[in-house]
Short mmCIF file of C-alpha atoms in Angstrom, two decimals:
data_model
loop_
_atom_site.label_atom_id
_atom_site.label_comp_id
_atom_site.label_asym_id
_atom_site.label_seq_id
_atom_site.Cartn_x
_atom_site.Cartn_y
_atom_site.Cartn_z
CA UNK R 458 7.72 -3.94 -14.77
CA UNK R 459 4.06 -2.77 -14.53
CA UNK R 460 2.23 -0.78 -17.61
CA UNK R 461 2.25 3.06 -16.19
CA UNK R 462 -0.72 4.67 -15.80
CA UNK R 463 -0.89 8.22 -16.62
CA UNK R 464 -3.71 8.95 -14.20
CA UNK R 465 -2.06 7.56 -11.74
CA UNK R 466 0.93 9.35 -12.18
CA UNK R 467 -0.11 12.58 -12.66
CA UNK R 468 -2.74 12.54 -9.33
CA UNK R 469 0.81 11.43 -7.38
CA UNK R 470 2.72 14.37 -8.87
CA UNK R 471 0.44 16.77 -8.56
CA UNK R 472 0.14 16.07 -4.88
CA UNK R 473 3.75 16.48 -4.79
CA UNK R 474 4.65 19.15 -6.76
CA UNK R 475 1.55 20.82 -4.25
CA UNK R 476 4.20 20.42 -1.28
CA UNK R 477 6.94 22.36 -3.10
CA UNK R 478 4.43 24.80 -4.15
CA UNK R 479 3.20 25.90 -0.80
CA UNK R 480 7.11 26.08 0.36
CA UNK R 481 8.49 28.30 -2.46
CA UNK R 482 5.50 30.38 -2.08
CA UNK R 483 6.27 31.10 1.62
CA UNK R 484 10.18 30.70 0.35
CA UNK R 485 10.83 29.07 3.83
CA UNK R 486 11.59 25.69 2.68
CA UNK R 487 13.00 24.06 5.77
CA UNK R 488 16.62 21.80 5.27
CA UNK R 489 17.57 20.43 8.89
CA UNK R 490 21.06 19.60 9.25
CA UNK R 491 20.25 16.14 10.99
CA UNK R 492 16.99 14.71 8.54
CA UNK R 493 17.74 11.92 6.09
CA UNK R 494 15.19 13.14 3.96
CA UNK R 495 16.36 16.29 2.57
CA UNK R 496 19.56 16.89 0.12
CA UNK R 497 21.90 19.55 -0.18
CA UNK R 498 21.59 19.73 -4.16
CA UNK R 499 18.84 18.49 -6.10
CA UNK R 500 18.32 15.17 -7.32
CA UNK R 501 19.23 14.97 -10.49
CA UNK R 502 16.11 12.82 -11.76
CA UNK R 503 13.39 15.45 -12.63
CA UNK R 504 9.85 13.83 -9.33
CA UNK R 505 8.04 13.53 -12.57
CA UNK R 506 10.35 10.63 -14.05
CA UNK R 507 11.39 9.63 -10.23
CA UNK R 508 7.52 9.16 -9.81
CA UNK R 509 7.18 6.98 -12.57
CA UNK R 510 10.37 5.07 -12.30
CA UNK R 511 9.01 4.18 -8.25
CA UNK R 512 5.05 3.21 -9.96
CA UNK R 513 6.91 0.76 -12.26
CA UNK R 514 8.98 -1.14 -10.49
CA UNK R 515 7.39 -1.49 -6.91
CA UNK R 516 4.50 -3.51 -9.17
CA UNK R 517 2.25 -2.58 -5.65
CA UNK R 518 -1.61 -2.09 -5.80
CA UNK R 519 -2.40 1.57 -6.72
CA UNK R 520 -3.79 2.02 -3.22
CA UNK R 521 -0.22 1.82 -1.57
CA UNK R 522 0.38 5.11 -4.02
CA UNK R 523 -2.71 6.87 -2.02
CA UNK R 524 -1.85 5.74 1.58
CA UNK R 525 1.89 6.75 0.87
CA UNK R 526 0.61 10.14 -0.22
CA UNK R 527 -1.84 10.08 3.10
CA UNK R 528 1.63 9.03 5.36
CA UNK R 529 3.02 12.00 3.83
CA UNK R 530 0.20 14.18 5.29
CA UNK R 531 1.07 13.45 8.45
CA UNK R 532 4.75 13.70 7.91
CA UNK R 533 3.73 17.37 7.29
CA UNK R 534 1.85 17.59 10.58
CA UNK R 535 4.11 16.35 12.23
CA UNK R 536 6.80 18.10 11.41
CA UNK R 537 5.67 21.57 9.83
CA UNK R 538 4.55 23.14 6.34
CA UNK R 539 7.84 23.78 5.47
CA UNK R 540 9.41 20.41 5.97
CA UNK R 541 8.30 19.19 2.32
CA UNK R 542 9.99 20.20 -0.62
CA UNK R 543 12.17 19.73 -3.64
CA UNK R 544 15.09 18.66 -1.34
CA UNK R 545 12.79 16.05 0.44
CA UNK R 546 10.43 15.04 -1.69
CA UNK R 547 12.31 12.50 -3.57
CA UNK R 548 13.15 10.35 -0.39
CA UNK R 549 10.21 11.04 1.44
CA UNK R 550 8.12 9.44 -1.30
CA UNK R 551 10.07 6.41 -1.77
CA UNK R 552 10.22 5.53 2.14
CA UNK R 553 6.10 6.27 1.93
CA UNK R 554 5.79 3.76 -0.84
CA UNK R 555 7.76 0.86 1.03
CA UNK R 556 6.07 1.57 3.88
CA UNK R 557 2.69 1.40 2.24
CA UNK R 558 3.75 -1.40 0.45
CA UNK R 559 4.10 -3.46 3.18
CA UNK R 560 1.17 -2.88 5.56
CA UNK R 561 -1.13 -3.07 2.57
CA UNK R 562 0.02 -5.97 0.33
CA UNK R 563 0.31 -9.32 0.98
CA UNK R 564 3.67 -9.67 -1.38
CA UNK R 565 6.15 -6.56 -1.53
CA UNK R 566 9.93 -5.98 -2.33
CA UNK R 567 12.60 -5.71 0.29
CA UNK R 568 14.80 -2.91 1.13
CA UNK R 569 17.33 -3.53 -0.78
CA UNK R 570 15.37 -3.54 -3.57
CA UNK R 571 13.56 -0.25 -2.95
CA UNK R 572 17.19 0.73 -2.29
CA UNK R 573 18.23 0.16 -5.79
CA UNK R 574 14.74 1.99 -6.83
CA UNK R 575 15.62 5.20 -4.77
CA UNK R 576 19.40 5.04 -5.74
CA UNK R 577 20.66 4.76 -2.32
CA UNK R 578 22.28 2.02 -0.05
CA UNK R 579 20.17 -0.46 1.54
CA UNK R 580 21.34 0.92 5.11
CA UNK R 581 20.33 4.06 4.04
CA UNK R 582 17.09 2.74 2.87
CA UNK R 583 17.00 1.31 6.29
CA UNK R 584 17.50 4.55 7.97
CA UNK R 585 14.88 6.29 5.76
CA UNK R 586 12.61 3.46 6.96
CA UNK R 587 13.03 3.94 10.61
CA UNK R 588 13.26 7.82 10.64
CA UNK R 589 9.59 8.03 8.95
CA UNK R 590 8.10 6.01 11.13
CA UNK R 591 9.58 7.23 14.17
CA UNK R 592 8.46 11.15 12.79
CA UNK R 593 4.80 9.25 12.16
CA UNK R 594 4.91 7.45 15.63
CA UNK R 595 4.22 4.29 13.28
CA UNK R 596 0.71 5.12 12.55
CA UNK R 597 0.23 3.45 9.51
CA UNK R 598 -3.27 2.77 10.04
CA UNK R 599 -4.84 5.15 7.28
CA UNK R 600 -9.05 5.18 6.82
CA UNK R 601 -10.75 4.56 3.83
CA UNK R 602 -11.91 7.72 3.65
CA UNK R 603 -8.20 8.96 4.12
CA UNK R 604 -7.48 6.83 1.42
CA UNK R 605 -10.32 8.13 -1.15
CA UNK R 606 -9.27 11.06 -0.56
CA UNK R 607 -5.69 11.01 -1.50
CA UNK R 608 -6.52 9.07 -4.81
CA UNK R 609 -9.81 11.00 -5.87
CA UNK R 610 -11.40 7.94 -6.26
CA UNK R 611 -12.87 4.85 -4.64
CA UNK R 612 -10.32 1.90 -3.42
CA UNK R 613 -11.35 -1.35 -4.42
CA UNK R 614 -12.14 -3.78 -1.81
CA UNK R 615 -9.41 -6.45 -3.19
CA UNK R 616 -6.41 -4.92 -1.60
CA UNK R 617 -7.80 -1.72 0.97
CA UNK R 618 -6.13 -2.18 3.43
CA UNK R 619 -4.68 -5.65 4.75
CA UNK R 620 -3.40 -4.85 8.26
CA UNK R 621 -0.55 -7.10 8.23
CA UNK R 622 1.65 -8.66 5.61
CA UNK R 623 1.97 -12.28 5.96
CA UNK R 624 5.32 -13.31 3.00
CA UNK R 625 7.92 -11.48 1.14
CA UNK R 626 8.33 -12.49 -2.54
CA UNK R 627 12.28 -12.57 -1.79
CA UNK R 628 12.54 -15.05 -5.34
CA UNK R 629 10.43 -12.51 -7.12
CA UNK R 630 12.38 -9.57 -5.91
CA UNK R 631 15.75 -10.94 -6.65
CA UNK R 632 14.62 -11.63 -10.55
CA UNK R 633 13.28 -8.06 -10.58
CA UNK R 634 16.34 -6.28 -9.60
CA UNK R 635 17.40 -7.94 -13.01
CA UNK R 636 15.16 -5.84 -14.99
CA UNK R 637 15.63 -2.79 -12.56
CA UNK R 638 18.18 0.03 -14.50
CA UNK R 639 20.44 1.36 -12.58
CA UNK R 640 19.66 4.99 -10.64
CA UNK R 641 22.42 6.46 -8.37
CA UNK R 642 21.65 9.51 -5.96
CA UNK R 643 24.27 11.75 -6.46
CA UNK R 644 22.62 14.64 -4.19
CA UNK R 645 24.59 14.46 -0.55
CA UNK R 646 22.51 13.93 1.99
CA UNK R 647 22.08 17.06 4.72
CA UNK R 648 22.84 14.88 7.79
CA UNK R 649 27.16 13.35 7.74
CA UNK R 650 25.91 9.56 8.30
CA UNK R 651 23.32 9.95 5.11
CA UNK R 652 26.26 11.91 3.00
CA UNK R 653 28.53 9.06 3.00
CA UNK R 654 26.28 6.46 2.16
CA UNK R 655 25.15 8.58 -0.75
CA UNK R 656 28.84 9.12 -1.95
CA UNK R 657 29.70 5.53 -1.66
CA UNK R 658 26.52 4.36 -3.79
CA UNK R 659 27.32 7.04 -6.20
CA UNK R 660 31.23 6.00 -6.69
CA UNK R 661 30.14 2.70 -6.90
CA UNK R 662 27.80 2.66 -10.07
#
């Protein structure tokens, strides 16, 4: 586990929470039948503790937090203003984080750890994975600038941004999920494939 940084936490959440905002305001938050991402009931694991449970176990740099939040961007470009919210937000976050995670550190978790994180199945995880970057056309490029400002504050040089990750810490990871308490998702998914995956993780903690 890493020590949790309360700045850190709260510029992540209040990014967030900004999302959910916007789409209650317009009160056209968008649930497609077919996205991963969004849940028919809400998580059950208020974003502010899901926020902090994802900053202390994925032990990352704190830039992955800003370029996840800067992947998220375009995930809103992409796909509308009222693709974000409540229902998403949880899943959306997580699959930003791995995703950051890996083109920006040199060491990072697997999937089935960040599985365990996010309470879901590791070919769910896998799913979530694939979907974002398919919805981001893989662009994971993000400037420094970009990066700035997401976090409100300058990057250091040490770990912004590596362009490619060259090992897995597959030892570390496995002695981690040790430490790692358990979180089941027991919001359904919107799409059928998601929904069972969910039910099967939940039924099985």
């Amino acid at each position: 586990m890493v020590k949790v940084s309360e700045e850190l936490v709260h510029q992540v959440l209040r990014t967030l929470l900004e999302y959910d905002t916007r789409c209650c305001e317009r009160g056209a938050c968008v649930r497609p039948k077919n996205s991963p991402f969004h849940v028919l009931r809400l998580p059950s694991i208020s974003l502010r503790d899901y926020v902090i449970r994802v900053i202390t176990y994925s032990a990352c740099s704190a830039e992955c937090f800003g370029i996840a939040l800067v992947y998220l961007k375009r995930i809103q470009a992409n796909k509308g203003p009222d693709y974000i919210s409540l229902h998403s937000l949880h899943r959306l976050f997580i699959t930003a984080v791995l995703l950051a995670t890996k083109y920006c550190d040199d060491l990072y978790f697997n999937n089935r750890f960040y599985a365990k994180v996010a309470g879901v199945s590791t070919s769910e995880m896998n799913e979530l994975e694939l979907d974002f970057l398919a919805v981001i056309r893989c662009n994971l490029h993000v400037e420094r600038s970009e990066l700035e400002n997401a976090l409100f504050c300058a990057p250091s040089q040490e770990h912004f941004p590596i362009a490619s990750t060259t090992a897995t810490s597959e030892s570390t990871s496995a002695s981690k999920e040790e430490l790692l308490p358990t979180y089941c998702s027991s919001s359904s998914s919107s799409s059928s494939s998601s929904g069972s995956s969910s039910s099967s993780i939940s039924s099985s903690c």
